[in-house]
mmCIF file of C-alpha atoms and ligand atoms in Angstrom:
data_model
loop_
_atom_site.group_PDB
_atom_site.id
_atom_site.type_symbol
_atom_site.label_atom_id
_atom_site.label_comp_id
_atom_site.label_asym_id
_atom_site.label_seq_id
_atom_site.Cartn_x
_atom_site.Cartn_y
_atom_site.Cartn_z
ATOM 1 C CA UNK G 18 -8.858 -7.950 -16.673
ATOM 2 C CA UNK G 19 -6.114 -5.774 -15.440
ATOM 3 C CA UNK G 20 -3.114 -5.858 -13.169
ATOM 4 C CA UNK G 21 -2.014 -2.313 -12.457
ATOM 5 C CA UNK G 22 1.185 -1.778 -10.488
ATOM 6 C CA UNK G 23 1.892 1.511 -8.742
ATOM 7 C CA UNK G 24 5.449 2.322 -7.816
ATOM 8 C CA UNK G 25 7.728 5.286 -7.151
ATOM 9 C CA UNK G 26 11.197 6.509 -6.428
ATOM 10 C CA UNK G 27 12.171 7.950 -3.068
ATOM 11 C CA UNK G 28 10.484 10.932 -1.428
ATOM 12 C CA UNK G 29 7.128 9.201 -0.731
ATOM 13 C CA UNK G 30 5.087 10.899 -3.460
ATOM 14 C CA UNK G 31 1.873 9.169 -2.397
ATOM 15 C CA UNK G 32 1.876 5.798 -4.174
ATOM 16 C CA UNK G 33 0.151 3.935 -1.343
ATOM 17 C CA UNK G 34 -2.355 6.738 -0.855
ATOM 18 C CA UNK G 35 -3.180 6.570 -4.551
ATOM 19 C CA UNK G 36 -3.615 2.780 -4.500
ATOM 20 C CA UNK G 37 -5.992 2.974 -1.531
ATOM 21 C CA UNK G 38 -7.953 5.958 -2.846
ATOM 22 C CA UNK G 39 -8.331 4.167 -6.190
ATOM 23 C CA UNK G 40 -9.413 0.927 -4.528
ATOM 24 C CA UNK G 41 -12.064 2.752 -2.493
ATOM 25 C CA UNK G 42 -13.815 3.925 -5.668
ATOM 26 C CA UNK G 43 -12.810 1.201 -8.136
ATOM 27 C CA UNK G 44 -15.824 0.541 -10.383
ATOM 28 C CA UNK G 45 -15.373 -3.233 -10.276
ATOM 29 C CA UNK G 46 -14.184 -5.790 -7.782
ATOM 30 C CA UNK G 47 -10.569 -5.115 -6.896
ATOM 31 C CA UNK G 48 -7.761 -6.920 -5.125
ATOM 32 C CA UNK G 49 -5.266 -4.635 -3.430
ATOM 33 C CA UNK G 50 -1.984 -6.521 -3.384
ATOM 34 C CA UNK G 51 0.438 -4.891 -0.977
ATOM 35 C CA UNK G 52 3.820 -5.873 -2.391
ATOM 36 C CA UNK G 53 5.954 -3.107 -0.889
ATOM 37 C CA UNK G 54 9.172 -4.926 0.084
ATOM 38 C CA UNK G 55 9.991 -2.210 2.603
ATOM 39 C CA UNK G 56 6.908 -3.198 4.602
ATOM 40 C CA UNK G 57 3.255 -2.940 3.652
ATOM 41 C CA UNK G 58 1.458 0.253 4.581
ATOM 42 C CA UNK G 59 -2.076 -0.581 3.475
ATOM 43 C CA UNK G 60 -3.086 -2.563 6.541
ATOM 44 C CA UNK G 61 -1.399 -0.268 9.052
ATOM 45 C CA UNK G 62 -2.555 2.805 7.132
ATOM 46 C CA UNK G 63 -5.891 3.009 5.322
ATOM 47 C CA UNK G 64 -7.221 -0.199 6.845
ATOM 48 C CA UNK G 65 -5.781 0.295 10.342
ATOM 49 C CA UNK G 66 -9.173 1.037 11.947
ATOM 50 C CA UNK G 67 -10.427 -2.356 10.748
ATOM 51 C CA UNK G 68 -7.205 -4.061 11.737
ATOM 52 C CA UNK G 69 -7.593 -2.606 15.232
ATOM 53 C CA UNK G 70 -11.193 -3.850 15.384
ATOM 54 C CA UNK G 71 -10.071 -7.335 14.465
ATOM 55 C CA UNK G 72 -11.785 -7.460 11.049
ATOM 56 C CA UNK G 73 -8.520 -8.042 9.245
ATOM 57 C CA UNK G 74 -5.461 -10.117 10.085
ATOM 58 C CA UNK G 75 -1.882 -9.018 9.522
ATOM 59 C CA UNK G 76 -0.424 -12.531 9.264
ATOM 60 C CA UNK G 77 -2.510 -13.531 6.231
ATOM 61 C CA UNK G 78 -1.017 -12.153 3.052
ATOM 62 C CA UNK G 79 2.085 -12.109 0.860
ATOM 63 C CA UNK G 80 4.298 -14.013 3.280
ATOM 64 C CA UNK G 81 1.737 -16.685 4.174
ATOM 65 C CA UNK G 82 1.088 -17.208 0.437
ATOM 66 C CA UNK G 83 4.797 -17.501 -0.329
ATOM 67 C CA UNK G 84 5.300 -19.943 2.527
ATOM 68 C CA UNK G 85 2.267 -22.097 1.768
ATOM 69 C CA UNK G 86 3.127 -22.313 -1.943
ATOM 70 C CA UNK G 87 6.843 -23.013 -1.509
ATOM 71 C CA UNK G 88 6.639 -26.575 -2.851
ATOM 72 C CA UNK G 89 4.169 -25.723 -5.617
ATOM 73 C CA UNK G 90 5.320 -25.624 -9.226
ATOM 74 C CA UNK G 91 3.683 -22.236 -9.730
ATOM 75 C CA UNK G 92 1.235 -19.777 -8.270
ATOM 76 C CA UNK G 93 -2.489 -19.972 -8.870
ATOM 77 C CA UNK G 94 -5.391 -17.662 -8.195
ATOM 78 C CA UNK G 95 -7.098 -20.357 -6.170
ATOM 79 C CA UNK G 96 -4.129 -20.652 -3.817
ATOM 80 C CA UNK G 97 -3.901 -16.895 -3.561
ATOM 81 C CA UNK G 98 -7.564 -16.738 -2.567
ATOM 82 C CA UNK G 99 -6.682 -18.471 0.703
ATOM 83 C CA UNK G 100 -4.417 -15.573 1.598
ATOM 84 C CA UNK G 101 -6.617 -12.643 0.628
ATOM 85 C CA UNK G 102 -9.192 -11.062 2.898
ATOM 86 C CA UNK G 103 -12.422 -9.340 2.030
ATOM 87 C CA UNK G 104 -12.453 -5.780 3.287
ATOM 88 C CA UNK G 105 -16.092 -5.642 4.351
ATOM 89 C CA UNK G 106 -16.338 -1.905 4.995
ATOM 90 C CA UNK G 107 -15.065 -1.103 1.481
ATOM 91 C CA UNK G 108 -17.419 -2.794 -0.932
ATOM 92 C CA UNK G 109 -15.845 -5.093 -3.507
ATOM 93 C CA UNK G 110 -12.322 -4.694 -2.107
ATOM 94 C CA UNK G 111 -10.070 -7.625 -1.244
ATOM 95 C CA UNK G 112 -6.670 -7.319 0.388
ATOM 96 C CA UNK G 113 -3.486 -9.264 0.044
ATOM 97 C CA UNK G 114 -1.720 -7.916 3.106
ATOM 98 C CA UNK G 115 1.929 -6.958 2.803
ATOM 99 C CA UNK G 116 4.984 -7.965 4.741
ATOM 100 C CA UNK G 117 5.834 -6.320 8.053
ATOM 101 C CA UNK G 118 9.288 -5.120 7.087
ATOM 102 C CA UNK G 119 12.230 -5.685 4.752
ATOM 103 C CA UNK G 120 13.390 -8.732 6.716
ATOM 104 C CA UNK G 121 10.062 -10.473 6.110
ATOM 105 C CA UNK G 122 10.205 -9.433 2.454
ATOM 106 C CA UNK G 123 13.552 -11.204 2.144
ATOM 107 C CA UNK G 124 11.970 -14.449 3.272
ATOM 108 C CA UNK G 125 9.383 -14.211 0.476
ATOM 109 C CA UNK G 126 12.346 -14.823 -1.870
ATOM 110 C CA UNK G 127 12.528 -14.288 -5.621
ATOM 111 C CA UNK G 128 10.691 -17.550 -6.472
ATOM 112 C CA UNK G 129 8.011 -16.572 -3.964
ATOM 113 C CA UNK G 130 7.452 -13.257 -5.738
ATOM 114 C CA UNK G 131 7.434 -15.208 -8.986
ATOM 115 C CA UNK G 132 4.616 -17.464 -7.799
ATOM 116 C CA UNK G 133 2.761 -14.428 -6.542
ATOM 117 C CA UNK G 134 3.110 -12.750 -9.932
ATOM 118 C CA UNK G 135 1.652 -15.826 -11.637
ATOM 119 C CA UNK G 136 -1.252 -15.894 -9.224
ATOM 120 C CA UNK G 137 -1.941 -12.160 -9.606
ATOM 121 C CA UNK G 138 -1.851 -12.455 -13.395
ATOM 122 C CA UNK G 139 -4.370 -15.287 -13.201
ATOM 123 C CA UNK G 140 -6.692 -13.314 -10.923
ATOM 124 C CA UNK G 141 -6.425 -10.224 -13.136
ATOM 125 C CA UNK G 142 -6.872 -12.306 -16.270
ATOM 126 C CA UNK G 143 -10.044 -14.011 -15.094
ATOM 127 C CA UNK G 144 -11.917 -10.787 -15.546
ATOM 128 C CA UNK G 145 -13.985 -10.556 -12.381
ATOM 129 C CA UNK G 146 -11.541 -8.700 -10.226
ATOM 130 C CA UNK G 147 -8.857 -6.207 -11.159
ATOM 131 C CA UNK G 148 -5.590 -6.128 -9.275
ATOM 132 C CA UNK G 149 -4.004 -2.968 -7.882
ATOM 133 C CA UNK G 150 -0.470 -3.591 -6.684
ATOM 134 C CA UNK G 151 1.524 -1.337 -4.414
ATOM 135 C CA UNK G 152 5.106 -2.172 -5.369
ATOM 136 C CA UNK G 153 6.675 0.423 -3.091
ATOM 137 C CA UNK G 154 9.815 2.385 -3.953
ATOM 138 C CA UNK G 155 12.015 0.834 -6.580
ATOM 139 C CA UNK G 156 15.240 -0.431 -5.082
ATOM 140 C CA UNK G 157 17.242 -3.430 -4.040
ATOM 141 C CA UNK G 158 14.260 -5.416 -2.751
ATOM 142 C CA UNK G 159 11.905 -4.703 -5.642
ATOM 143 C CA UNK G 160 9.703 -7.686 -6.573
ATOM 144 C CA UNK G 161 10.489 -7.600 -10.296
ATOM 145 C CA UNK G 162 8.320 -10.605 -11.222
ATOM 146 C CA UNK G 163 5.301 -8.703 -9.918
ATOM 147 C CA UNK G 164 6.153 -5.678 -12.057
ATOM 148 C CA UNK G 165 6.642 -8.046 -14.961
ATOM 149 C CA UNK G 166 3.073 -9.354 -14.720
ATOM 150 C CA UNK G 167 1.472 -5.897 -14.698
ATOM 151 C CA UNK G 168 -0.494 -4.649 -17.695
ATOM 152 C CA UNK G 169 0.306 -1.113 -16.631
ATOM 153 C CA UNK G 170 3.069 0.263 -14.437
ATOM 154 C CA UNK G 171 2.214 3.596 -12.903
ATOM 155 C CA UNK G 172 4.992 5.728 -11.428
ATOM 156 C CA UNK G 173 3.756 8.139 -8.772
ATOM 157 C CA UNK G 174 5.397 11.542 -8.981
ATOM 158 C CA UNK G 175 5.130 14.877 -7.195
ATOM 159 C CA UNK G 176 5.447 18.074 -9.145
ATOM 160 C CA UNK G 177 8.403 19.463 -7.198
ATOM 161 C CA UNK G 178 11.947 19.390 -8.520
ATOM 162 C CA UNK G 179 12.791 16.839 -5.838
ATOM 163 C CA UNK G 180 9.780 14.762 -6.829
ATOM 164 C CA UNK G 181 10.717 14.786 -10.510
ATOM 165 C CA UNK G 182 14.286 13.806 -9.659
ATOM 166 C CA UNK G 183 13.028 10.836 -7.630
ATOM 167 C CA UNK G 184 10.718 9.742 -10.444
ATOM 168 C CA UNK G 185 13.548 10.023 -12.963
ATOM 169 C CA UNK G 186 15.592 7.568 -10.916
ATOM 170 C CA UNK G 187 12.580 5.247 -10.723
ATOM 171 C CA UNK G 188 12.055 5.383 -14.492
ATOM 172 C CA UNK G 189 15.727 4.561 -15.026
ATOM 173 C CA UNK G 190 15.353 1.530 -12.773
ATOM 174 C CA UNK G 191 12.408 0.368 -14.906
ATOM 175 C CA UNK G 192 14.309 0.887 -18.155
ATOM 176 C CA UNK G 193 15.182 -2.393 -19.765
ATOM 177 C CA UNK G 194 13.190 -4.407 -17.225
ATOM 178 C CA UNK G 195 9.674 -3.245 -17.999
ATOM 179 C CA UNK G 196 8.326 -2.487 -21.483
ATOM 180 C CA UNK G 197 8.330 1.324 -21.743
ATOM 181 C CA UNK G 198 4.968 1.270 -23.519
ATOM 182 C CA UNK G 199 3.367 0.027 -20.314
ATOM 183 C CA UNK G 200 4.815 2.776 -18.125
ATOM 184 C CA UNK G 201 3.012 6.003 -17.316
ATOM 185 C CA UNK G 202 2.963 8.674 -14.646
ATOM 186 C CA UNK G 203 0.482 9.537 -11.940
ATOM 187 C CA UNK G 204 0.839 13.056 -10.570
ATOM 188 C CA UNK G 205 0.321 12.998 -6.798
ATOM 189 C CA UNK G 206 -0.646 16.003 -4.692
ATOM 190 C CA UNK G 207 -0.121 18.226 -7.682
ATOM 191 C CA UNK G 208 -1.997 20.658 -9.846
ATOM 192 C CA UNK G 209 -2.569 19.635 -13.423
ATOM 193 C CA UNK G 210 -0.062 22.148 -14.790
ATOM 194 C CA UNK G 211 2.639 20.910 -12.400
ATOM 195 C CA UNK G 212 1.893 17.317 -13.297
ATOM 196 C CA UNK G 213 2.068 18.124 -17.001
ATOM 197 C CA UNK G 214 5.362 19.887 -16.501
ATOM 198 C CA UNK G 215 6.726 16.893 -14.620
ATOM 199 C CA UNK G 216 5.593 14.555 -17.405
ATOM 200 C CA UNK G 217 7.279 16.762 -19.992
ATOM 201 C CA UNK G 218 10.495 16.784 -18.012
ATOM 202 C CA UNK G 219 10.353 13.010 -17.658
ATOM 203 C CA UNK G 220 9.197 12.424 -21.219
ATOM 204 C CA UNK G 221 6.531 9.943 -20.207
ATOM 205 C CA UNK G 222 2.758 10.090 -20.594
ATOM 206 C CA UNK G 223 0.738 11.530 -17.743
ATOM 207 C CA UNK G 224 -2.064 9.067 -17.035
ATOM 208 C CA UNK G 225 -3.831 11.174 -14.427
ATOM 209 C CA UNK G 226 -3.247 13.408 -11.441
ATOM 210 C CA UNK G 227 -4.537 13.578 -7.882
ATOM 211 C CA UNK G 228 -4.845 16.991 -6.199
ATOM 212 C CA UNK G 229 -3.137 18.102 -2.994
ATOM 213 C CA UNK G 230 -5.761 17.283 -0.351
ATOM 214 C CA UNK G 231 -4.063 16.524 2.959
ATOM 215 C CA UNK G 232 -7.176 15.726 5.036
ATOM 216 C CA UNK G 233 -8.670 13.357 2.482
ATOM 217 C CA UNK G 234 -5.265 11.822 1.748
ATOM 218 C CA UNK G 235 -4.733 11.049 5.453
ATOM 219 C CA UNK G 236 -7.733 8.707 5.322
ATOM 220 C CA UNK G 237 -6.004 6.593 2.698
ATOM 221 C CA UNK G 238 -2.430 6.866 3.978
ATOM 222 C CA UNK G 239 -3.094 6.647 7.708
ATOM 223 C CA UNK G 240 -6.651 5.564 8.348
ATOM 224 C CA UNK G 241 -7.554 9.006 9.698
ATOM 225 C CA UNK G 242 -11.244 9.616 10.334
ATOM 226 C CA UNK G 243 -12.996 10.579 7.120
ATOM 227 C CA UNK G 244 -13.573 14.315 6.857
ATOM 228 C CA UNK G 245 -17.125 15.397 6.035
ATOM 229 C CA UNK G 246 -18.017 14.970 2.403
ATOM 230 C CA UNK G 247 -15.057 12.694 1.645
ATOM 231 C CA UNK G 248 -16.918 11.081 -1.247
ATOM 232 C CA UNK G 249 -17.346 14.480 -2.881
ATOM 233 C CA UNK G 250 -13.833 15.707 -2.097
ATOM 234 C CA UNK G 251 -11.573 16.700 -4.948
ATOM 235 C CA UNK G 252 -9.261 13.794 -4.138
ATOM 236 C CA UNK G 253 -11.931 11.106 -4.296
ATOM 237 C CA UNK G 254 -13.494 12.625 -7.399
ATOM 238 C CA UNK G 255 -10.092 12.658 -9.062
ATOM 239 C CA UNK G 256 -9.548 9.059 -7.931
ATOM 240 C CA UNK G 257 -12.793 8.039 -9.675
ATOM 241 C CA UNK G 258 -11.705 9.697 -12.900
ATOM 242 C CA UNK G 259 -8.258 8.138 -12.563
ATOM 243 C CA UNK G 260 -9.708 4.658 -12.018
ATOM 244 C CA UNK G 261 -11.811 4.986 -15.167
ATOM 245 C CA UNK G 262 -8.844 6.188 -17.161
ATOM 246 C CA UNK G 263 -6.523 3.453 -15.933
ATOM 247 C CA UNK G 264 -9.116 0.791 -16.636
ATOM 248 C CA UNK G 265 -9.845 2.050 -20.120
ATOM 249 C CA UNK G 266 -6.182 2.149 -20.973
ATOM 250 C CA UNK G 267 -5.406 -1.220 -19.440
ATOM 251 C CA UNK G 268 -8.328 -2.767 -21.322
ATOM 252 C CA UNK G 269 -7.210 -1.087 -24.537
ATOM 253 C CA UNK G 270 -3.855 -2.727 -24.025
ATOM 254 C CA UNK G 271 -2.554 0.827 -24.180
ATOM 255 C CA UNK G 272 -1.813 1.665 -20.592
ATOM 256 C CA UNK G 273 0.634 4.355 -21.487
ATOM 257 C CA UNK G 274 -1.808 6.304 -23.621
ATOM 258 C CA UNK G 275 -0.516 8.884 -26.023
ATOM 259 C CA UNK G 276 3.178 8.613 -26.712
ATOM 260 C CA UNK G 277 3.717 12.340 -26.708
ATOM 261 C CA UNK G 278 5.286 12.597 -23.298
ATOM 262 C CA UNK G 279 3.185 15.618 -22.521
ATOM 263 C CA UNK G 280 0.443 13.305 -21.524
ATOM 264 C CA UNK G 281 -3.177 13.663 -22.194
ATOM 265 C CA UNK G 282 -5.739 14.419 -19.636
ATOM 266 C CA UNK G 283 -8.771 13.386 -21.517
HETATM 267 N N1 LIG R 325 -2.975 13.679 -2.962
HETATM 268 C C1 LIG R 325 -2.401 13.953 -1.783
HETATM 269 N N2 LIG R 325 -2.638 15.137 -1.172
HETATM 270 C C2 LIG R 325 -2.060 15.436 0.013
HETATM 271 N N3 LIG R 325 -1.239 14.615 0.672
HETATM 272 C C3 LIG R 325 -0.974 13.425 0.118
HETATM 273 C C4 LIG R 325 -1.526 13.022 -1.138
HETATM 274 N N4 LIG R 325 -1.070 11.779 -1.431
HETATM 275 C C5 LIG R 325 -0.281 11.434 -0.405
HETATM 276 N N5 LIG R 325 -0.212 12.386 0.525
HETATM 277 C C6 LIG R 325 0.533 12.319 1.802
HETATM 278 O O1 LIG R 325 1.891 12.043 1.531
HETATM 279 C C7 LIG R 325 2.439 11.202 2.539
HETATM 280 C C8 LIG R 325 3.084 9.990 1.888
HETATM 281 O O2 LIG R 325 2.085 9.212 1.271
HETATM 282 P P1 LIG R 325 2.275 7.660 0.953
HETATM 283 O O3 LIG R 325 2.603 6.915 2.181
HETATM 284 O O4 LIG R 325 1.097 7.247 0.168
HETATM 285 O O5 LIG R 325 3.548 7.721 -0.006
HETATM 286 P P2 LIG R 325 4.334 6.514 -0.694
HETATM 287 O O6 LIG R 325 4.746 7.009 -2.021
HETATM 288 O O7 LIG R 325 3.537 5.279 -0.632
HETATM 289 O O8 LIG R 325 5.608 6.384 0.279
HETATM 290 P P3 LIG R 325 6.612 5.141 0.526
HETATM 291 O O9 LIG R 325 7.589 5.152 -0.600
HETATM 292 O O10 LIG R 325 7.233 5.442 1.851
HETATM 293 O O11 LIG R 325 5.765 3.893 0.541
HETATM 294 C C9 LIG R 325 1.283 10.846 3.469
HETATM 295 O O12 LIG R 325 1.345 11.683 4.601
HETATM 296 C C10 LIG R 325 0.041 11.168 2.659
HETATM 297 O O13 LIG R 325 -1.078 11.537 3.461
HETATM 298 MG MG1 LIG R 326 3.916 3.429 0.150
#
């Protein structure tokens, strides 16, 4: 039903961590599409223990899809299915593994990203599985077709002055390329008041916020061993609430929520 793209400016606010934390508690089937053109972090981060154990393969993913579909007129969900992997330890999660680095991303090429966007839109539109895309930092290599197919574009932002500055640059990059009504903010490693302040400064709706929880976050960013009670941690609880909110808004066709800019934590 929904394709939700998470992106950011510089300063690594926690976009990938958010995508993985959300996927781990997503209430429906979910495909995590790692489309960070700087190099995918999902497989070498959150899923690295399962990569090391040989459950997942790094060479099956964005690049293999782009290569295999290079003579096709467009991208389809069926084709994409050949390049996604079921993440057995995380129930209902599928992975489209990312590229190794920027050089590999370049060989995906613009038409390759275009076919991928078509395929992701088809998967998201079929209604059985939602798609969470990690688009990485916005910049020269950004896969714009993928952002174009998203029902909601979520910009990760930290509450610091530096974090807000980075998000402002990211929002400017989106301006004119992505419908503003689909763009909202996700406060990362922030308190609610900081996140609200950031949203006010950026004049965009705050969709949700994830608290500063280094130990729990390291599970999703680096595949660190899960601390005790991870499922009840503030981060995972906030991720559940965030998933529900994103889904509701994406299904409403109103991903950006209230247009007040101060955001609404419902
Ligand atoms: N909610 C959080 N609480 C505490 N630490 C966090 C949180 N979210 C992310 N982090 C930490 O911030 C660092 C950067 O996270 P992450 O790799 O997800 O950022 P990113 O925005 O994807 O960066 P990049 O632009 O390089 O892809 C990691 O060390 C991660 O553990
Ligand atoms: Mg990242």
